[in-house]
Coordinates of C-alpha atoms in Angstrom, one line a residue:
M1 CA -8.6 -7.6 -5.3
K2 CA -10.6 -5.0 -3.0
R3 CA -10.8 -4.1 0.6
S4 CA -12.4 -1.5 2.8
A5 CA -12.3 -0.3 6.3
T6 CA -12.7 2.6 8.5
F7 CA -9.8 3.9 10.7
V8 CA -8.8 7.2 12.5
G9 CA -6.0 8.5 10.2
A10 CA -3.3 10.5 11.9
A11 CA -1.7 13.0 9.5
V12 CA 1.6 13.8 10.4
M13 CA 3.1 17.1 8.9
A14 CA 6.5 15.4 8.0
V15 CA 4.7 12.9 6.1
A16 CA 2.5 15.2 4.5
V17 CA 5.3 17.1 3.0
S18 CA 7.1 14.0 1.9
L19 CA 4.1 12.8 0.2
M20 CA 3.4 16.1 -1.5
A21 CA 6.9 16.1 -2.6
G22 CA 6.3 12.9 -4.3
C23 CA 3.9 14.5 -6.6
A24 CA 6.1 17.3 -8.0
T25 CA 7.2 14.8 -10.8
T26 CA 6.2 11.6 -12.2
T27 CA 8.6 8.9 -10.7
R28 CA 10.7 7.5 -13.7
I29 CA 13.7 5.2 -13.7
D30 CA 17.1 6.3 -15.2
D31 CA 16.9 4.9 -18.9
E32 CA 20.5 5.2 -19.4
A33 CA 21.2 3.0 -16.3
F34 CA 18.8 0.5 -17.5
S35 CA 20.0 -3.0 -17.7
L36 CA 18.3 -6.2 -16.5
R37 CA 21.7 -8.0 -16.2
R38 CA 22.9 -5.1 -13.8
L39 CA 19.7 -5.3 -11.8
K40 CA 20.0 -9.1 -11.4
Q41 CA 23.8 -8.6 -10.4
E42 CA 22.8 -6.0 -8.0
S43 CA 19.8 -8.0 -6.6
R44 CA 17.4 -5.0 -7.7
G45 CA 14.3 -5.0 -9.9
I46 CA 11.8 -2.3 -11.1
A47 CA 8.2 -2.0 -10.1
L48 CA 5.7 -0.4 -12.4
M49 CA 2.6 1.1 -10.6
R50 CA -0.7 2.5 -12.2
V51 CA -2.0 5.0 -9.7
G52 CA -5.7 6.1 -9.5
A53 CA -7.2 9.2 -8.3
A54 CA -8.8 9.2 -4.8
S55 CA -11.4 11.8 -6.1
Y56 CA -12.7 13.4 -9.1
K57 CA -10.8 16.4 -8.1
C58 CA -7.4 14.8 -7.8
V59 CA -4.7 16.1 -10.2
N60 CA -1.3 14.8 -8.8
V61 CA -0.8 11.9 -6.5
G62 CA 1.7 10.6 -4.4
V63 CA 2.0 6.9 -2.9
L64 CA 4.3 6.2 0.1
L65 CA 6.2 2.9 0.2
G66 CA 7.3 1.1 3.3
V67 CA 9.1 -2.1 4.7
R68 CA 8.6 -4.2 7.6
A69 CA 9.8 -3.0 10.8
G70 CA 8.5 -5.2 13.4
E71 CA 4.9 -4.9 13.6
A72 CA 5.0 -1.5 11.9
Y73 CA 6.4 -0.2 8.5
R74 CA 9.2 2.0 7.7
R75 CA 9.0 4.6 5.0
V76 CA 11.5 4.1 2.3
K77 CA 10.4 5.7 -1.2
V78 CA 7.8 8.2 -2.3
L79 CA 6.2 7.7 -5.9
G80 CA 4.7 10.6 -7.7
V81 CA 2.4 10.8 -10.7
V82 CA 1.8 14.2 -12.5
N83 CA -1.6 14.7 -14.1
V84 CA -3.0 11.5 -13.2
R85 CA -5.8 11.9 -15.6
S86 CA -3.7 12.6 -18.5
I87 CA -4.7 11.0 -22.0
A88 CA -1.4 11.6 -23.5
A89 CA 0.8 9.8 -21.0
T90 CA 0.0 6.8 -18.9
P91 CA 0.1 7.7 -15.4
V92 CA 2.5 5.0 -14.2
A93 CA 5.3 5.4 -11.5
E94 CA 8.4 3.7 -12.3
V95 CA 10.8 2.7 -9.5
E96 CA 14.2 0.8 -9.0
L97 CA 14.1 -1.1 -5.6
D98 CA 16.2 -3.7 -3.8
A99 CA 14.7 -7.1 -4.4
G100 CA 11.9 -7.7 -1.4
E101 CA 8.5 -6.9 -0.4
Y102 CA 7.1 -3.5 -0.2
H103 CA 4.0 -1.8 1.0
V104 CA 1.7 1.0 0.3
V105 CA 1.7 2.9 3.7
G106 CA 0.2 6.1 2.7
Y107 CA -1.4 8.1 -0.2
S108 CA -1.9 11.9 -1.2
C109 CA -3.2 14.0 -3.9
T110 CA -3.6 17.5 -4.7
N111 CA -6.6 19.1 -6.7
D112 CA -6.8 21.8 -9.2
K113 CA -7.1 24.5 -6.4
G114 CA -4.1 23.4 -4.6
G115 CA -5.9 21.6 -1.8
R116 CA -4.7 18.1 -0.8
V117 CA -5.8 14.8 0.7
V118 CA -3.1 13.0 2.7
T119 CA -3.8 9.7 4.3
N120 CA -1.5 7.7 6.6
D121 CA -1.8 5.7 9.7
T122 CA 1.1 6.5 12.1
G123 CA 2.5 5.6 15.3
A124 CA 4.5 7.5 17.7
G125 CA 6.7 8.9 14.8
S126 CA 6.5 10.0 11.5
S127 CA 8.8 7.4 10.0
L128 CA 6.6 4.3 11.3
F129 CA 3.4 3.1 10.0
R130 CA 0.7 1.0 11.5
T131 CA -1.3 0.0 8.3
S132 CA -0.4 -1.6 4.9
Y133 CA -3.0 -0.8 2.3
A134 CA -1.3 -3.2 -0.3
R135 CA 1.8 -5.1 -0.8
F136 CA 4.1 -6.4 -3.3
S137 CA 7.2 -8.0 -4.1
V138 CA 10.2 -7.3 -6.3
E139 CA 12.6 -10.1 -7.5
P140 CA 16.3 -9.6 -8.9
G141 CA 16.4 -8.5 -12.4
E142 CA 12.7 -8.1 -13.1
V143 CA 10.5 -5.5 -14.1
V144 CA 7.0 -6.1 -12.6
N145 CA 3.6 -4.5 -13.4
V146 CA 2.1 -4.5 -9.8
G147 CA -1.1 -3.4 -11.3
Y148 CA -3.7 -0.4 -11.0
L149 CA -4.1 1.0 -7.6
H150 CA -7.5 2.3 -6.9
F151 CA -7.4 4.4 -3.7
T152 CA -10.7 6.0 -2.3
A153 CA -10.6 8.0 1.0
Q154 CA -13.6 9.8 2.2
S155 CA -14.1 12.0 5.1
N156 CA -16.2 10.4 8.0
G157 CA -16.0 13.1 10.6
D158 CA -16.1 16.9 11.2
N159 CA -12.4 17.8 11.9
A160 CA -9.8 18.3 9.3
F161 CA -7.0 16.2 10.4
G162 CA -7.0 13.1 12.6
R163 CA -10.7 12.7 11.5
P164 CA -12.1 9.2 10.6
I165 CA -11.5 8.2 7.2
K166 CA -13.1 5.5 4.9
I167 CA -10.6 3.8 2.8
E168 CA -11.3 1.4 -0.1
V169 CA -8.3 -0.1 -1.8
E170 CA -8.6 -2.0 -5.0
V171 CA -6.0 -3.3 -7.5
T172 CA -6.9 -4.2 -11.2
D173 CA -5.1 -4.4 -14.4
W174 CA -4.3 -1.3 -16.5
P175 CA -6.8 -0.2 -19.0
L176 CA -6.0 -1.8 -22.6
D177 CA -5.4 1.6 -24.1
E178 CA -2.9 2.5 -21.4
I179 CA -1.2 -0.9 -22.0
A180 CA -0.8 0.0 -25.5
R181 CA 0.2 3.6 -24.8
F182 CA 2.9 2.3 -22.3
E183 CA 4.4 -0.1 -25.1
R184 CA 4.8 2.8 -27.5
Q185 CA 6.3 5.3 -24.9
R186 CA 8.3 2.9 -22.7
P187 CA 9.2 0.1 -25.2
H188 CA 12.2 -1.3 -23.2
L189 CA 10.4 -1.6 -19.9
Y190 CA 7.1 -3.1 -21.8
A191 CA 9.4 -5.8 -23.4
A192 CA 10.8 -6.9 -20.0
M193 CA 7.4 -6.5 -18.1
I194 CA 5.7 -9.3 -16.1
A195 CA 2.5 -8.7 -14.4
R196 CA 2.0 -9.6 -10.6
H197 CA -0.6 -7.6 -8.9
M198 CA -0.2 -6.1 -5.4
K199 CA -2.3 -7.8 -2.7
T200 CA -4.5 -5.7 -0.5
G201 CA -4.8 -6.1 3.3
E202 CA -2.4 -7.0 6.1
P203 CA -0.1 -10.3 5.2
P204 CA -1.8 -13.6 6.8
V205 CA -0.1 -14.6 10.1
S206 CA 1.7 -17.6 10.5
P207 CA 0.2 -21.0 12.2
A208 CA 2.5 -20.2 15.3
E209 CA 1.4 -16.6 15.5
H210 CA -2.2 -17.8 15.0
A211 CA -1.8 -20.0 18.0
D212 CA -0.2 -17.3 20.2
V213 CA -3.0 -15.0 19.3
C214 CA -5.6 -17.4 20.2
E215 CA -4.0 -18.2 23.4
T216 CA -3.9 -14.5 24.3
W217 CA -7.5 -14.1 23.6
R218 CA -8.4 -17.2 25.7
T219 CA -6.5 -15.7 28.6
L220 CA -8.2 -12.4 28.2
R221 CA -11.6 -14.2 28.2
Q222 CA -10.6 -16.3 31.3
S223 CA -9.6 -13.4 33.3
G224 CA -12.5 -11.2 32.2
K225 CA -10.7 -8.8 30.1
A226 CA -12.3 -9.8 27.0
A227 CA -16.1 -10.8 26.2
T228 CA -15.7 -13.1 23.5
I229 CA -12.9 -15.3 21.9
P230 CA -12.8 -15.0 17.8
A231 CA -14.6 -17.6 16.0
A232 CA -11.5 -18.5 14.1
C233 CA -10.0 -19.5 17.6
T234 CA -12.9 -21.8 18.5
E235 CA -14.0 -23.4 15.0
P236 CA -12.8 -26.8 14.3
G237 CA -10.7 -27.6 11.0
A238 CA -7.6 -26.0 9.5
V239 CA -5.8 -23.2 11.0
N240 CA -7.2 -19.8 9.8
R241 CA -4.2 -17.9 8.4
T242 CA -6.2 -14.7 8.1
I243 CA -7.0 -14.2 11.7
G244 CA -5.5 -11.1 13.1
K245 CA -4.6 -9.9 16.3
S246 CA -8.0 -8.2 17.0
G247 CA -9.7 -11.6 15.7
I248 CA -10.9 -10.3 12.6
A249 CA -9.8 -10.9 8.8
A250 CA -6.6 -9.5 7.9
T251 CA -8.1 -7.0 5.6
A252 CA -9.6 -5.0 8.5
F253 CA -6.3 -4.0 10.2
P254 CA -5.7 -7.0 12.6
Q255 CA -2.6 -5.7 14.2
Q256 CA -4.0 -3.1 16.6
A257 CA -6.1 -4.7 19.1
L258 CA -3.5 -5.8 21.6
R259 CA -1.3 -3.0 21.3

């Protein structure tokens, strides 16, 4: 599953610090506290995320997780992977979470010279984010492999921060040799692990939301405030569940046009 888009990334220092702090160590669960029974009783689960390098220079990476907060996302956890290109250890972040849905809302990496790449799309404050690059769910008592996150961020402008960034996100299976290595090194997690990959792009809207969005576009068109109506609002047939508020596919940041 792959998505790509271009947006203006607002790099907020507080978020940058949080993301970089997540790179200090590889995120691991507490092995002594590991118990599937306990996880189920407490309505918690474990997510396993293989994290890739945004560029060939990346050494340590950080991923920022968030949860829904209205039309935005609130940060809740930073995952880190040290030496993302290691051939001795599988670069997999392990995290225990409350059952529910989580979103990848930020990514960072440091290179061998200490430089860093930070990508996040924030609103007025550093704790709320506009964009979900990928999402996954955790069920009570489960250990879920959410896949291999390939995150590519390329500069598309001249200024250092706030510059246009081209983002490409894809989720695949872990490489076979890394699955075998994880089985050897983390057998208790491997034995309980199931695979359910992250989905990329914004979640689809409901039929009711679809109708409301289309009505807003029609009103804007009639008043001369918009030049066109999205095709998904005019084409006959079943409701298009991927239409966003900008009238484009959900994988292209739909929730920003009507802000």
